[in-house]
Amino acid sequence: GGHCILLVCEAFGRFFRLGQTLDDSPGEALDKVSRMLRLHLHPLGLGLPGGAAIENISNYGDPLYYQLPHIMSTRLDCHFSFAGIKTAVQRIVYELEQKMTTDPSIPTPGCEHIAAAFQQAVFRHIITRTERAIIYCQKQWPMLSNLVCQLHYINYDFVYLSDHIKVPQYY
């Protein structure tokens, strides 16, 4: 997956970078967590890339079942970081494997809840940072562009954000 970047288009061909991914891209984090949860072995994840598998499987989970951290919530910049959320999931999976014997030929037990919590945490982070950038710009550049994301969950969040702050969205 590609990295996140928040740009302000000052003029044709001239951009100002407000923020960017500092470590793992969201797609990379989704793929790694999908592999960690062995979602490629889940009936709803067969043959799908990590993000799509997480989206499908998380429909059957409770995003509040596991509390994942609000990454970079005290930082006032517009940068992104996904490694901490991924590490939090890694800890959950490790603790589950310590409590019970897990079969490596099946998905991680409770993967639906973990996937739902992870998806929510990743996209909450993207939306929060994007909203911060828009507020920073004081809506002088009223456009959201979400060209690469194919997941419905984040698209619904972007629609909500654009409606909430009265900014048009383009794909």
PDB file of N, CA and C in Angstrom, residues 35-116:
ATOM      1  N   ARG A  35      -1.943 -10.863   7.769  1.00  0.00           N
ATOM      2  CA  ARG A  35      -1.097 -12.066   7.849  1.00  0.00           C
ATOM      3  C   ARG A  35      -0.957 -12.547   9.290  1.00  0.00           C
ATOM      4  N   MET A  36      -0.799 -11.601  10.214  1.00  0.00           N
ATOM      5  CA  MET A  36      -0.663 -11.925  11.629  1.00  0.00           C
ATOM      6  C   MET A  36      -1.893 -12.693  12.133  1.00  0.00           C
ATOM      7  N   LEU A  37      -3.065 -12.280  11.667  1.00  0.00           N
ATOM      8  CA  LEU A  37      -4.326 -12.921  12.072  1.00  0.00           C
ATOM      9  C   LEU A  37      -4.655 -14.147  11.221  1.00  0.00           C
ATOM     10  N   ARG A  38      -3.818 -14.403  10.226  1.00  0.00           N
ATOM     11  CA  ARG A  38      -4.002 -15.529   9.289  1.00  0.00           C
ATOM     12  C   ARG A  38      -5.371 -15.451   8.584  1.00  0.00           C
ATOM     13  N   LEU A  39      -5.721 -14.242   8.148  1.00  0.00           N
ATOM     14  CA  LEU A  39      -7.023 -14.035   7.506  1.00  0.00           C
ATOM     15  C   LEU A  39      -7.101 -14.687   6.132  1.00  0.00           C
ATOM     16  N   HIS A  40      -5.950 -14.991   5.535  1.00  0.00           N
ATOM     17  CA  HIS A  40      -5.965 -15.699   4.246  1.00  0.00           C
ATOM     18  C   HIS A  40      -6.533 -17.112   4.400  1.00  0.00           C
ATOM     19  N   LEU A  41      -6.650 -17.591   5.643  1.00  0.00           N
ATOM     20  CA  LEU A  41      -7.235 -18.908   5.914  1.00  0.00           C
ATOM     21  C   LEU A  41      -8.715 -18.820   6.290  1.00  0.00           C
ATOM     22  N   HIS A  42      -9.203 -17.612   6.470  1.00  0.00           N
ATOM     23  CA  HIS A  42     -10.607 -17.385   6.836  1.00  0.00           C
ATOM     24  C   HIS A  42     -11.457 -17.432   5.565  1.00  0.00           C
ATOM     25  N   PRO A  43     -12.634 -18.049   5.617  1.00  0.00           N
ATOM     26  CA  PRO A  43     -13.491 -18.108   4.416  1.00  0.00           C
ATOM     27  C   PRO A  43     -13.795 -16.740   3.798  1.00  0.00           C
ATOM     28  N   LEU A  44     -13.853 -15.698   4.613  1.00  0.00           N
ATOM     29  CA  LEU A  44     -14.148 -14.360   4.093  1.00  0.00           C
ATOM     30  C   LEU A  44     -12.900 -13.620   3.624  1.00  0.00           C
ATOM     31  N   GLY A  45     -11.734 -14.234   3.802  1.00  0.00           N
ATOM     32  CA  GLY A  45     -10.502 -13.583   3.411  1.00  0.00           C
ATOM     33  C   GLY A  45      -9.742 -14.296   2.313  1.00  0.00           C
ATOM     34  N   LEU A  46     -10.285 -15.413   1.834  1.00  0.00           N
ATOM     35  CA  LEU A  46      -9.590 -16.208   0.824  1.00  0.00           C
ATOM     36  C   LEU A  46      -9.329 -15.406  -0.441  1.00  0.00           C
ATOM     37  N   GLY A  47      -8.076 -15.349  -0.850  1.00  0.00           N
ATOM     38  CA  GLY A  47      -7.702 -14.700  -2.102  1.00  0.00           C
ATOM     39  C   GLY A  47      -7.759 -13.184  -2.103  1.00  0.00           C
ATOM     40  N   LEU A  48      -7.990 -12.585  -0.955  1.00  0.00           N
ATOM     41  CA  LEU A  48      -8.104 -11.125  -0.896  1.00  0.00           C
ATOM     42  C   LEU A  48      -6.827 -10.490  -0.360  1.00  0.00           C
ATOM     43  N   PRO A  49      -6.530  -9.268  -0.794  1.00  0.00           N
ATOM     44  CA  PRO A  49      -5.430  -8.541  -0.158  1.00  0.00           C
ATOM     45  C   PRO A  49      -5.792  -8.227   1.297  1.00  0.00           C
ATOM     46  N   GLY A  50      -4.797  -7.871   2.100  1.00  0.00           N
ATOM     47  CA  GLY A  50      -5.000  -7.675   3.535  1.00  0.00           C
ATOM     48  C   GLY A  50      -6.112  -6.717   3.900  1.00  0.00           C
ATOM     49  N   GLY A  51      -6.155  -5.551   3.273  1.00  0.00           N
ATOM     50  CA  GLY A  51      -7.172  -4.555   3.610  1.00  0.00           C
ATOM     51  C   GLY A  51      -8.580  -5.035   3.329  1.00  0.00           C
ATOM     52  N   ALA A  52      -8.767  -5.685   2.197  1.00  0.00           N
ATOM     53  CA  ALA A  52     -10.100  -6.198   1.845  1.00  0.00           C
ATOM     54  C   ALA A  52     -10.505  -7.327   2.784  1.00  0.00           C
ATOM     55  N   ALA A  53      -9.551  -8.190   3.150  1.00  0.00           N
ATOM     56  CA  ALA A  53      -9.845  -9.283   4.080  1.00  0.00           C
ATOM     57  C   ALA A  53     -10.246  -8.711   5.443  1.00  0.00           C
ATOM     58  N   ILE A  54      -9.506  -7.724   5.909  1.00  0.00           N
ATOM     59  CA  ILE A  54      -9.834  -7.103   7.195  1.00  0.00           C
ATOM     60  C   ILE A  54     -11.213  -6.452   7.132  1.00  0.00           C
ATOM     61  N   GLU A  55     -11.500  -5.772   6.036  1.00  0.00           N
ATOM     62  CA  GLU A  55     -12.812  -5.122   5.921  1.00  0.00           C
ATOM     63  C   GLU A  55     -13.940  -6.153   5.935  1.00  0.00           C
ATOM     64  N   ASN A  56     -13.803  -7.229   5.172  1.00  0.00           N
ATOM     65  CA  ASN A  56     -14.847  -8.259   5.137  1.00  0.00           C
ATOM     66  C   ASN A  56     -15.058  -8.894   6.506  1.00  0.00           C
ATOM     67  N   ILE A  57     -13.970  -9.285   7.139  1.00  0.00           N
ATOM     68  CA  ILE A  57     -14.054 -10.031   8.389  1.00  0.00           C
ATOM     69  C   ILE A  57     -14.474  -9.135   9.547  1.00  0.00           C
ATOM     70  N   SER A  58     -14.077  -7.879   9.513  1.00  0.00           N
ATOM     71  CA  SER A  58     -14.426  -6.968  10.610  1.00  0.00           C
ATOM     72  C   SER A  58     -15.925  -6.678  10.662  1.00  0.00           C
ATOM     73  N   ASN A  59     -16.638  -6.939   9.575  1.00  0.00           N
ATOM     74  CA  ASN A  59     -18.108  -6.780   9.599  1.00  0.00           C
ATOM     75  C   ASN A  59     -18.763  -7.692  10.619  1.00  0.00           C
ATOM     76  N   TYR A  60     -18.060  -8.737  11.033  1.00  0.00           N
ATOM     77  CA  TYR A  60     -18.593  -9.709  11.995  1.00  0.00           C
ATOM     78  C   TYR A  60     -17.975  -9.538  13.378  1.00  0.00           C
ATOM     79  N   GLY A  61     -17.224  -8.471  13.572  1.00  0.00           N
ATOM     80  CA  GLY A  61     -16.574  -8.235  14.854  1.00  0.00           C
ATOM     81  C   GLY A  61     -17.058  -6.955  15.501  1.00  0.00           C
ATOM     82  N   ASP A  62     -16.664  -6.788  16.755  1.00  0.00           N
ATOM     83  CA  ASP A  62     -16.999  -5.602  17.531  1.00  0.00           C
ATOM     84  C   ASP A  62     -15.754  -4.723  17.623  1.00  0.00           C
ATOM     85  N   PRO A  63     -15.763  -3.537  17.020  1.00  0.00           N
ATOM     86  CA  PRO A  63     -14.574  -2.688  17.051  1.00  0.00           C
ATOM     87  C   PRO A  63     -14.211  -2.199  18.452  1.00  0.00           C
ATOM     88  N   LEU A  64     -15.124  -2.318  19.402  1.00  0.00           N
ATOM     89  CA  LEU A  64     -14.857  -1.879  20.771  1.00  0.00           C
ATOM     90  C   LEU A  64     -14.415  -3.027  21.679  1.00  0.00           C
ATOM     91  N   TYR A  65     -14.350  -4.238  21.138  1.00  0.00           N
ATOM     92  CA  TYR A  65     -13.965  -5.408  21.928  1.00  0.00           C
ATOM     93  C   TYR A  65     -12.534  -5.254  22.441  1.00  0.00           C
ATOM     94  N   TYR A  66     -11.653  -4.726  21.608  1.00  0.00           N
ATOM     95  CA  TYR A  66     -10.273  -4.433  22.000  1.00  0.00           C
ATOM     96  C   TYR A  66     -10.056  -2.931  21.893  1.00  0.00           C
ATOM     97  N   GLN A  67      -9.421  -2.358  22.891  1.00  0.00           N
ATOM     98  CA  GLN A  67      -9.122  -0.934  22.882  1.00  0.00           C
ATOM     99  C   GLN A  67      -7.716  -0.716  22.318  1.00  0.00           C
ATOM    100  N   LEU A  68      -7.637  -0.216  21.113  1.00  0.00           N
ATOM    101  CA  LEU A  68      -6.346   0.081  20.503  1.00  0.00           C
ATOM    102  C   LEU A  68      -6.025   1.557  20.714  1.00  0.00           C
ATOM    103  N   PRO A  69      -4.747   1.891  20.743  1.00  0.00           N
ATOM    104  CA  PRO A  69      -4.360   3.272  21.079  1.00  0.00           C
ATOM    105  C   PRO A  69      -4.763   4.291  20.017  1.00  0.00           C
ATOM    106  N   HIS A  70      -4.984   5.505  20.494  1.00  0.00           N
ATOM    107  CA  HIS A  70      -5.172   6.660  19.607  1.00  0.00           C
ATOM    108  C   HIS A  70      -3.767   7.190  19.335  1.00  0.00           C
ATOM    109  N   ILE A  71      -3.210   6.810  18.223  1.00  0.00           N
ATOM    110  CA  ILE A  71      -1.823   7.123  17.901  1.00  0.00           C
ATOM    111  C   ILE A  71      -1.638   8.624  17.676  1.00  0.00           C
ATOM    112  N   MET A  72      -0.570   9.171  18.216  1.00  0.00           N
ATOM    113  CA  MET A  72      -0.140  10.556  18.007  1.00  0.00           C
ATOM    114  C   MET A  72      -1.205  11.584  18.404  1.00  0.00           C
ATOM    115  N   SER A  73      -2.071  11.238  19.334  1.00  0.00           N
ATOM    116  CA  SER A  73      -3.186  12.125  19.665  1.00  0.00           C
ATOM    117  C   SER A  73      -2.741  13.433  20.310  1.00  0.00           C
ATOM    118  N   THR A  74      -1.561  13.456  20.896  1.00  0.00           N
ATOM    119  CA  THR A  74      -1.095  14.691  21.535  1.00  0.00           C
ATOM    120  C   THR A  74      -0.222  15.538  20.611  1.00  0.00           C
ATOM    121  N   ARG A  75       0.131  14.986  19.452  1.00  0.00           N
ATOM    122  CA  ARG A  75       0.954  15.751  18.501  1.00  0.00           C
ATOM    123  C   ARG A  75       0.069  16.685  17.699  1.00  0.00           C
ATOM    124  N   LEU A  76       0.531  17.886  17.503  1.00  0.00           N
ATOM    125  CA  LEU A  76      -0.267  18.893  16.806  1.00  0.00           C
ATOM    126  C   LEU A  76       0.038  18.975  15.316  1.00  0.00           C
ATOM    127  N   ASP A  77       0.933  18.133  14.825  1.00  0.00           N
ATOM    128  CA  ASP A  77       1.237  18.165  13.394  1.00  0.00           C
ATOM    129  C   ASP A  77       0.236  17.308  12.621  1.00  0.00           C
ATOM    130  N   CYS A  78       0.478  17.150  11.342  1.00  0.00           N
ATOM    131  CA  CYS A  78      -0.440  16.403  10.472  1.00  0.00           C
ATOM    132  C   CYS A  78       0.183  15.123   9.934  1.00  0.00           C
ATOM    133  N   HIS A  79       1.214  14.604  10.594  1.00  0.00           N
ATOM    134  CA  HIS A  79       1.866  13.380  10.146  1.00  0.00           C
ATOM    135  C   HIS A  79       1.063  12.150  10.567  1.00  0.00           C
ATOM    136  N   PHE A  80       1.380  11.017   9.926  1.00  0.00           N
ATOM    137  CA  PHE A  80       0.717   9.743  10.197  1.00  0.00           C
ATOM    138  C   PHE A  80       1.732   8.737  10.728  1.00  0.00           C
ATOM    139  N   SER A  81       1.260   7.830  11.574  1.00  0.00           N
ATOM    140  CA  SER A  81       2.075   6.714  12.043  1.00  0.00           C
ATOM    141  C   SER A  81       1.150   5.520  12.284  1.00  0.00           C
ATOM    142  N   PHE A  82       1.496   4.390  11.685  1.00  0.00           N
ATOM    143  CA  PHE A  82       0.660   3.196  11.820  1.00  0.00           C
ATOM    144  C   PHE A  82       1.359   2.050  12.535  1.00  0.00           C
ATOM    145  N   ALA A  83       2.655   2.183  12.786  1.00  0.00           N
ATOM    146  CA  ALA A  83       3.413   1.105  13.410  1.00  0.00           C
ATOM    147  C   ALA A  83       2.919   0.816  14.828  1.00  0.00           C
ATOM    148  N   GLY A  84       2.549   1.839  15.573  1.00  0.00           N
ATOM    149  CA  GLY A  84       2.086   1.639  16.947  1.00  0.00           C
ATOM    150  C   GLY A  84       0.787   0.855  17.030  1.00  0.00           C
ATOM    151  N   ILE A  85      -0.128   1.109  16.091  1.00  0.00           N
ATOM    152  CA  ILE A  85      -1.392   0.369  16.064  1.00  0.00           C
ATOM    153  C   ILE A  85      -1.105  -1.091  15.727  1.00  0.00           C
ATOM    154  N   LYS A  86      -0.228  -1.303  14.764  1.00  0.00           N
ATOM    155  CA  LYS A  86       0.161  -2.664  14.361  1.00  0.00           C
ATOM    156  C   LYS A  86       0.808  -3.398  15.537  1.00  0.00           C
ATOM    157  N   THR A  87       1.666  -2.718  16.273  1.00  0.00           N
ATOM    158  CA  THR A  87       2.330  -3.323  17.424  1.00  0.00           C
ATOM    159  C   THR A  87       1.325  -3.681  18.512  1.00  0.00           C
ATOM    160  N   ALA A  88       0.312  -2.849  18.716  1.00  0.00           N
ATOM    161  CA  ALA A  88      -0.725  -3.151  19.703  1.00  0.00           C
ATOM    162  C   ALA A  88      -1.468  -4.434  19.333  1.00  0.00           C
ATOM    163  N   VAL A  89      -1.743  -4.616  18.051  1.00  0.00           N
ATOM    164  CA  VAL A  89      -2.389  -5.857  17.593  1.00  0.00           C
ATOM    165  C   VAL A  89      -1.453  -7.041  17.808  1.00  0.00           C
ATOM    166  N   GLN A  90      -0.185  -6.837  17.537  1.00  0.00           N
ATOM    167  CA  GLN A  90       0.811  -7.894  17.732  1.00  0.00           C
ATOM    168  C   GLN A  90       0.802  -8.374  19.186  1.00  0.00           C
ATOM    169  N   ARG A  91       0.690  -7.441  20.117  1.00  0.00           N
ATOM    170  CA  ARG A  91       0.633  -7.795  21.544  1.00  0.00           C
ATOM    171  C   ARG A  91      -0.620  -8.602  21.862  1.00  0.00           C
ATOM    172  N   ILE A  92      -1.749  -8.191  21.307  1.00  0.00           N
ATOM    173  CA  ILE A  92      -3.009  -8.916  21.541  1.00  0.00           C
ATOM    174  C   ILE A  92      -2.888 -10.345  21.034  1.00  0.00           C
ATOM    175  N   VAL A  93      -2.370 -10.508  19.824  1.00  0.00           N
ATOM    176  CA  VAL A  93      -2.218 -11.850  19.238  1.00  0.00           C
ATOM    177  C   VAL A  93      -1.261 -12.678  20.077  1.00  0.00           C
ATOM    178  N   TYR A  94      -0.168 -12.084  20.519  1.00  0.00           N
ATOM    179  CA  TYR A  94       0.808 -12.798  21.348  1.00  0.00           C
ATOM    180  C   TYR A  94       0.155 -13.268  22.652  1.00  0.00           C
ATOM    181  N   GLU A  95      -0.610 -12.378  23.304  1.00  0.00           N
ATOM    182  CA  GLU A  95      -1.286 -12.743  24.554  1.00  0.00           C
ATOM    183  C   GLU A  95      -2.304 -13.854  24.338  1.00  0.00           C
ATOM    184  N   LEU A  96      -3.043 -13.798  23.230  1.00  0.00           N
ATOM    185  CA  LEU A  96      -3.991 -14.872  22.917  1.00  0.00           C
ATOM    186  C   LEU A  96      -3.279 -16.206  22.729  1.00  0.00           C
ATOM    187  N   GLU A  97      -2.172 -16.166  22.033  1.00  0.00           N
ATOM    188  CA  GLU A  97      -1.415 -17.397  21.782  1.00  0.00           C
ATOM    189  C   GLU A  97      -0.798 -17.955  23.056  1.00  0.00           C
ATOM    190  N   GLN A  98      -0.491 -17.088  24.024  1.00  0.00           N
ATOM    191  CA  GLN A  98       0.046 -17.554  25.302  1.00  0.00           C
ATOM    192  C   GLN A  98      -1.041 -18.196  26.163  1.00  0.00           C
ATOM    193  N   LYS A  99      -2.271 -17.681  26.050  1.00  0.00           N
ATOM    194  CA  LYS A  99      -3.389 -18.193  26.856  1.00  0.00           C
ATOM    195  C   LYS A  99      -3.915 -19.524  26.338  1.00  0.00           C
ATOM    196  N   MET A 100      -3.898 -19.692  25.035  1.00  0.00           N
ATOM    197  CA  MET A 100      -4.478 -20.909  24.451  1.00  0.00           C
ATOM    198  C   MET A 100      -3.564 -21.445  23.364  1.00  0.00           C
ATOM    199  N   THR A 101      -3.680 -22.707  23.121  1.00  0.00           N
ATOM    200  CA  THR A 101      -2.928 -23.304  22.033  1.00  0.00           C
ATOM    201  C   THR A 101      -3.656 -22.960  20.740  1.00  0.00           C
ATOM    202  N   THR A 102      -2.964 -22.284  19.846  1.00  0.00           N
ATOM    203  CA  THR A 102      -3.601 -21.904  18.588  1.00  0.00           C
ATOM    204  C   THR A 102      -3.066 -22.783  17.467  1.00  0.00           C
ATOM    205  N   ASP A 103      -3.948 -23.132  16.583  1.00  0.00           N
ATOM    206  CA  ASP A 103      -3.606 -23.959  15.428  1.00  0.00           C
ATOM    207  C   ASP A 103      -3.174 -23.029  14.289  1.00  0.00           C
ATOM    208  N   PRO A 104      -1.929 -23.140  13.820  1.00  0.00           N
ATOM    209  CA  PRO A 104      -1.462 -22.241  12.755  1.00  0.00           C
ATOM    210  C   PRO A 104      -2.133 -22.469  11.401  1.00  0.00           C
ATOM    211  N   SER A 105      -2.977 -23.492  11.298  1.00  0.00           N
ATOM    212  CA  SER A 105      -3.655 -23.745  10.021  1.00  0.00           C
ATOM    213  C   SER A 105      -5.054 -23.131   9.980  1.00  0.00           C
ATOM    214  N   ILE A 106      -5.420 -22.371  11.022  1.00  0.00           N
ATOM    215  CA  ILE A 106      -6.714 -21.674  11.039  1.00  0.00           C
ATOM    216  C   ILE A 106      -6.482 -20.222  11.438  1.00  0.00           C
ATOM    217  N   PRO A 107      -7.436 -19.334  11.163  1.00  0.00           N
ATOM    218  CA  PRO A 107      -7.279 -17.935  11.567  1.00  0.00           C
ATOM    219  C   PRO A 107      -7.164 -17.811  13.093  1.00  0.00           C
ATOM    220  N   THR A 108      -6.581 -16.723  13.531  1.00  0.00           N
ATOM    221  CA  THR A 108      -6.462 -16.443  14.959  1.00  0.00           C
ATOM    222  C   THR A 108      -7.857 -16.388  15.579  1.00  0.00           C
ATOM    223  N   PRO A 109      -8.076 -17.093  16.697  1.00  0.00           N
ATOM    224  CA  PRO A 109      -9.387 -17.027  17.360  1.00  0.00           C
ATOM    225  C   PRO A 109      -9.741 -15.584  17.723  1.00  0.00           C
ATOM    226  N   GLY A 110     -10.971 -15.177  17.443  1.00  0.00           N
ATOM    227  CA  GLY A 110     -11.413 -13.814  17.714  1.00  0.00           C
ATOM    228  C   GLY A 110     -10.907 -12.796  16.707  1.00  0.00           C
ATOM    229  N   CYS A 111     -10.442 -13.289  15.558  1.00  0.00           N
ATOM    230  CA  CYS A 111      -9.871 -12.378  14.554  1.00  0.00           C
ATOM    231  C   CYS A 111     -10.878 -11.325  14.088  1.00  0.00           C
ATOM    232  N   GLU A 112     -12.159 -11.635  14.171  1.00  0.00           N
ATOM    233  CA  GLU A 112     -13.180 -10.675  13.733  1.00  0.00           C
ATOM    234  C   GLU A 112     -13.129  -9.411  14.588  1.00  0.00           C
ATOM    235  N   HIS A 113     -13.008  -9.598  15.914  1.00  0.00           N
ATOM    236  CA  HIS A 113     -12.955  -8.445  16.822  1.00  0.00           C
ATOM    237  C   HIS A 113     -11.644  -7.675  16.665  1.00  0.00           C
ATOM    238  N   ILE A 114     -10.552  -8.398  16.521  1.00  0.00           N
ATOM    239  CA  ILE A 114      -9.249  -7.741  16.363  1.00  0.00           C
ATOM    240  C   ILE A 114      -9.235  -6.948  15.058  1.00  0.00           C
ATOM    241  N   ALA A 115      -9.723  -7.558  13.977  1.00  0.00           N
ATOM    242  CA  ALA A 115      -9.761  -6.882  12.676  1.00  0.00           C
ATOM    243  C   ALA A 115     -10.629  -5.625  12.741  1.00  0.00           C
ATOM    244  N   ALA A 116     -11.777  -5.717  13.401  1.00  0.00           N
ATOM    245  CA  ALA A 116     -12.684  -4.570  13.508  1.00  0.00           C
ATOM    246  C   ALA A 116     -12.037  -3.436  14.306  1.00  0.00           C
TER     247      ALA A 116
END
